[in-house]
PDB file of C-alpha atoms in Angstrom:
ATOM      1  CA  MET A   1      21.669  36.435  -5.453  1.00  0.00           C
ATOM      2  CA  GLY A   2      22.834  35.772  -2.381  1.00  0.00           C
ATOM      3  CA  LYS A   3      24.990  33.243  -1.305  1.00  0.00           C
ATOM      4  CA  GLU A   4      25.567  30.156  -3.222  1.00  0.00           C
ATOM      5  CA  ILE A   5      25.878  26.109  -1.357  1.00  0.00           C
ATOM      6  CA  LYS A   6      28.144  23.817  -3.042  1.00  0.00           C
ATOM      7  CA  GLU A   7      26.486  20.475  -3.467  1.00  0.00           C
ATOM      8  CA  ASP A   8      28.238  17.828  -6.056  1.00  0.00           C
ATOM      9  CA  VAL A   9      24.121  16.694  -6.856  1.00  0.00           C
ATOM     10  CA  GLU A  10      21.881  17.466  -9.374  1.00  0.00           C
ATOM     11  CA  LEU A  11      18.858  19.173  -8.086  1.00  0.00           C
ATOM     12  CA  PHE A  12      15.198  19.698  -9.351  1.00  0.00           C
ATOM     13  CA  CYS A  13      13.375  20.280  -5.981  1.00  0.00           C
ATOM     14  CA  CYS A  14      13.344  22.491  -2.644  1.00  0.00           C
ATOM     15  CA  ASP A  15      11.090  23.061  -0.146  1.00  0.00           C
ATOM     16  CA  PHE A  16      11.556  25.910   2.692  1.00  0.00           C
ATOM     17  CA  ASN A  17      10.057  24.543   6.857  1.00  0.00           C
ATOM     18  CA  CYS A  18       6.464  26.082   8.525  1.00  0.00           C
ATOM     19  CA  ASN A  19       9.494  28.061  10.326  1.00  0.00           C
ATOM     20  CA  PHE A  20      12.089  29.592   7.628  1.00  0.00           C
ATOM     21  CA  THR A  21      14.748  27.697   9.490  1.00  0.00           C
ATOM     22  CA  LYS A  22      15.013  24.631   7.341  1.00  0.00           C
ATOM     23  CA  PHE A  23      14.928  23.778   4.039  1.00  0.00           C
ATOM     24  CA  SER A  24      14.775  20.371   1.909  1.00  0.00           C
ATOM     25  CA  THR A  25      16.479  19.776  -1.728  1.00  0.00           C
ATOM     26  CA  GLY A  26      16.315  16.565  -3.322  1.00  0.00           C
ATOM     27  CA  GLY A  27      18.071  15.695  -6.688  1.00  0.00           C
ATOM     28  CA  ASP A  28      19.712  12.679  -8.535  1.00  0.00           C
ATOM     29  CA  ASP A  29      21.302  11.148  -5.714  1.00  0.00           C
ATOM     30  CA  TYR A  30      17.772   9.660  -4.730  1.00  0.00           C
ATOM     31  CA  LYS A  31      18.615  11.500  -1.278  1.00  0.00           C
ATOM     32  CA  ILE A  32      16.988  14.644   0.729  1.00  0.00           C
ATOM     33  CA  ARG A  33      19.503  16.933   2.053  1.00  0.00           C
ATOM     34  CA  ILE A  34      18.321  19.433   4.906  1.00  0.00           C
ATOM     35  CA  TYR A  35      19.860  22.955   5.410  1.00  0.00           C
ATOM     36  CA  ASP A  36      20.243  25.800   8.074  1.00  0.00           C
ATOM     37  CA  VAL A  37      19.419  29.172   6.813  1.00  0.00           C
ATOM     38  CA  GLU A  38      21.062  30.541   9.192  1.00  0.00           C
ATOM     39  CA  LYS A  39      24.181  28.861   8.887  1.00  0.00           C
ATOM     40  CA  MET A  40      23.653  27.737   4.681  1.00  0.00           C
ATOM     41  CA  SER A  41      24.830  24.787   4.993  1.00  0.00           C
ATOM     42  CA  CYS A  42      24.035  20.970   5.160  1.00  0.00           C
ATOM     43  CA  VAL A  43      23.183  19.490   8.473  1.00  0.00           C
ATOM     44  CA  ASN A  44      21.552  16.456   7.772  1.00  0.00           C
ATOM     45  CA  LEU A  45      21.309  13.766   5.027  1.00  0.00           C
ATOM     46  CA  LEU A  46      18.168  11.850   4.568  1.00  0.00           C
ATOM     47  CA  SER A  47      18.707   8.236   2.336  1.00  0.00           C
ATOM     48  CA  LYS A  48      17.093   4.958   2.626  1.00  0.00           C
ATOM     49  CA  GLY A  49      18.248   2.413   5.177  1.00  0.00           C
ATOM     50  CA  GLU A  50      21.072  -0.456   5.032  1.00  0.00           C
ATOM     51  CA  SER A  51      17.376  -3.254   5.117  1.00  0.00           C
ATOM     52  CA  PHE A  52      16.346  -4.739   1.738  1.00  0.00           C
ATOM     53  CA  GLU A  53      13.163  -5.453   3.754  1.00  0.00           C
ATOM     54  CA  LYS A  54      11.518  -2.550   3.559  1.00  0.00           C
ATOM     55  CA  MET A  55      11.904   0.556   1.129  1.00  0.00           C
ATOM     56  CA  ASP A  56      12.866   3.596   3.904  1.00  0.00           C
ATOM     57  CA  GLY A  57      13.463   6.121   1.227  1.00  0.00           C
ATOM     58  CA  HIS A  58      14.183   6.557  -2.378  1.00  0.00           C
ATOM     59  CA  ALA A  59      15.208   4.383  -5.059  1.00  0.00           C
ATOM     60  CA  SER A  60      15.561   7.018  -7.706  1.00  0.00           C
ATOM     61  CA  ARG A  61      15.836  10.823  -8.667  1.00  0.00           C
ATOM     62  CA  VAL A  62      13.628  12.604  -6.176  1.00  0.00           C
ATOM     63  CA  PHE A  63      11.720  15.252  -8.217  1.00  0.00           C
ATOM     64  CA  ALA A  64       9.642  17.447  -4.772  1.00  0.00           C
ATOM     65  CA  VAL A  65       9.468  17.906  -1.845  1.00  0.00           C
ATOM     66  CA  LYS A  66       7.117  19.493   0.334  1.00  0.00           C
ATOM     67  CA  TYR A  67       7.333  20.339   3.968  1.00  0.00           C
ATOM     68  CA  HIS A  68       4.181  19.730   6.931  1.00  0.00           C
ATOM     69  CA  PRO A  69       2.346  23.540   6.453  1.00  0.00           C
ATOM     70  CA  ASP A  70       2.626  22.825  10.260  1.00  0.00           C
ATOM     71  CA  ASN A  71       5.059  20.732  11.864  1.00  0.00           C
ATOM     72  CA  GLU A  72       8.821  21.978  11.113  1.00  0.00           C
ATOM     73  CA  HIS A  73      10.471  18.320  11.406  1.00  0.00           C
ATOM     74  CA  MET A  74       8.122  16.733   8.558  1.00  0.00           C
ATOM     75  CA  LEU A  75       8.414  16.761   5.303  1.00  0.00           C
ATOM     76  CA  LEU A  76       7.697  14.147   1.826  1.00  0.00           C
ATOM     77  CA  SER A  77       9.202  13.292  -1.369  1.00  0.00           C
ATOM     78  CA  CYS A  78       8.834  11.645  -4.452  1.00  0.00           C
ATOM     79  CA  GLY A  79       9.652  10.946  -7.317  1.00  0.00           C
ATOM     80  CA  TRP A  80      10.306   8.266 -10.067  1.00  0.00           C
ATOM     81  CA  ASP A  81      10.510   4.632  -7.744  1.00  0.00           C
ATOM     82  CA  ASN A  82       6.534   5.298  -7.721  1.00  0.00           C
ATOM     83  CA  THR A  83       6.286   6.387  -3.728  1.00  0.00           C
ATOM     84  CA  ILE A  84       6.104   9.101  -1.282  1.00  0.00           C
ATOM     85  CA  GLN A  85       8.291   8.748   1.388  1.00  0.00           C
ATOM     86  CA  ILE A  86       7.753  10.522   4.587  1.00  0.00           C
ATOM     87  CA  TRP A  87      10.534  11.463   6.739  1.00  0.00           C
ATOM     88  CA  ASP A  88      11.524  13.423   9.928  1.00  0.00           C
ATOM     89  CA  ASP A  89      14.303  15.937   9.683  1.00  0.00           C
ATOM     90  CA  ARG A  90      15.745  14.830  12.368  1.00  0.00           C
ATOM     91  CA  VAL A  91      15.707  10.809  11.687  1.00  0.00           C
ATOM     92  CA  GLY A  92      18.263   9.459   8.603  1.00  0.00           C
ATOM     93  CA  HIS A  93      15.520   7.567   6.636  1.00  0.00           C
ATOM     94  CA  ALA A  94      12.106   7.542   6.382  1.00  0.00           C
ATOM     95  CA  VAL A  95       9.216   7.145   8.394  1.00  0.00           C
ATOM     96  CA  ARG A  96       6.456   6.180   6.269  1.00  0.00           C
ATOM     97  CA  ARG A  97       5.519   5.383   2.933  1.00  0.00           C
ATOM     98  CA  ILE A  98       2.703   5.557   0.428  1.00  0.00           C
ATOM     99  CA  PHE A  99       3.118   3.354  -3.008  1.00  0.00           C
ATOM    100  CA  GLY A 100       1.835   4.371  -6.512  1.00  0.00           C
ATOM    101  CA  ALA A 101       2.465   8.206  -6.896  1.00  0.00           C
ATOM    102  CA  HIS A 102       5.291   7.971 -10.226  1.00  0.00           C
ATOM    103  CA  VAL A 103       6.124  11.904 -10.018  1.00  0.00           C
ATOM    104  CA  CYS A 104       8.431  13.236 -12.708  1.00  0.00           C
ATOM    105  CA  GLY A 105       8.262  17.311 -11.759  1.00  0.00           C
ATOM    106  CA  ASP A 106       7.816  19.585  -8.851  1.00  0.00           C
ATOM    107  CA  SER A 107       4.210  18.092  -8.161  1.00  0.00           C
ATOM    108  CA  LEU A 108       3.555  17.196  -4.489  1.00  0.00           C
ATOM    109  CA  ASP A 109       1.450  19.325  -2.078  1.00  0.00           C
ATOM    110  CA  MET A 110      -0.548  19.258   0.804  1.00  0.00           C
ATOM    111  CA  ASP A 111      -3.420  21.153   1.866  1.00  0.00           C
ATOM    112  CA  PRO A 112      -2.557  22.896   5.967  1.00  0.00           C
ATOM    113  CA  VAL A 113      -6.303  22.242   6.768  1.00  0.00           C
ATOM    114  CA  TYR A 114      -6.633  18.552   7.296  1.00  0.00           C
ATOM    115  CA  TYR A 115      -3.081  17.276   5.491  1.00  0.00           C
ATOM    116  CA  HIS A 116      -4.240  15.419   2.140  1.00  0.00           C
ATOM    117  CA  ILE A 117      -1.938  14.996   0.018  1.00  0.00           C
ATOM    118  CA  LEU A 118      -1.887  15.947  -3.801  1.00  0.00           C
ATOM    119  CA  THR A 119       0.698  14.087  -6.421  1.00  0.00           C
ATOM    120  CA  GLY A 120       0.468  15.675 -10.306  1.00  0.00           C
ATOM    121  CA  SER A 121       1.917  11.715 -11.749  1.00  0.00           C
ATOM    122  CA  TRP A 122       3.391  11.379 -14.854  1.00  0.00           C
ATOM    123  CA  ARG A 123       0.631   9.171 -16.474  1.00  0.00           C
ATOM    124  CA  ARG A 124      -1.981   8.671 -19.154  1.00  0.00           C
ATOM    125  CA  ASP A 125      -5.255   8.208 -16.935  1.00  0.00           C
ATOM    126  CA  ASN A 126      -5.688   9.626 -13.107  1.00  0.00           C
ATOM    127  CA  SER A 127      -2.534  11.604 -13.094  1.00  0.00           C
ATOM    128  CA  LEU A 128      -3.771  13.681 -10.585  1.00  0.00           C
ATOM    129  CA  GLN A 129      -4.281  12.037  -7.321  1.00  0.00           C
ATOM    130  CA  VAL A 130      -5.624  13.526  -3.709  1.00  0.00           C
ATOM    131  CA  GLY A 131      -4.629  10.940  -1.565  1.00  0.00           C
ATOM    132  CA  ILE A 132      -4.679  10.244   2.778  1.00  0.00           C
ATOM    133  CA  SER A 133      -4.867  12.033   5.647  1.00  0.00           C
ATOM    134  CA  ILE A 134      -1.750  12.593   7.233  1.00  0.00           C
ATOM    135  CA  LEU A 135      -3.853  14.272  10.430  1.00  0.00           C
ATOM    136  CA  GLY A 136      -1.747  16.009  13.570  1.00  0.00           C
ATOM    137  CA  GLY A 137       2.204  15.618  11.608  1.00  0.00           C
TER     138      GLY A 137
END
């Protein structure tokens, strides 16, 4: 095994960006951590803002993170709070959100051609959802 990074958080998911210079993690503290691969250290912490009027980050555990297939800074995350959060990893809070996906495992993906979002939600009916397209990234 390679180098270990010590963090005081229970992690549930991780993903590399498209050029393998960074990776992201999500876990039980509702935050997304961005790591530099070369430095093997956290370079940004993404979380919800201070405003209670908008939901620009997670309000519960994060179970899936997925970088955009072509945009090295864009990533998606989802979890127990019924949202897909869309992030720019250079900004500290989410830049967009989509409601409706209750994800309890690593079940988030994006197709590399049309950028449709695929989620597997924890529900009895209609658990597999192909969502909107994030065109252009």
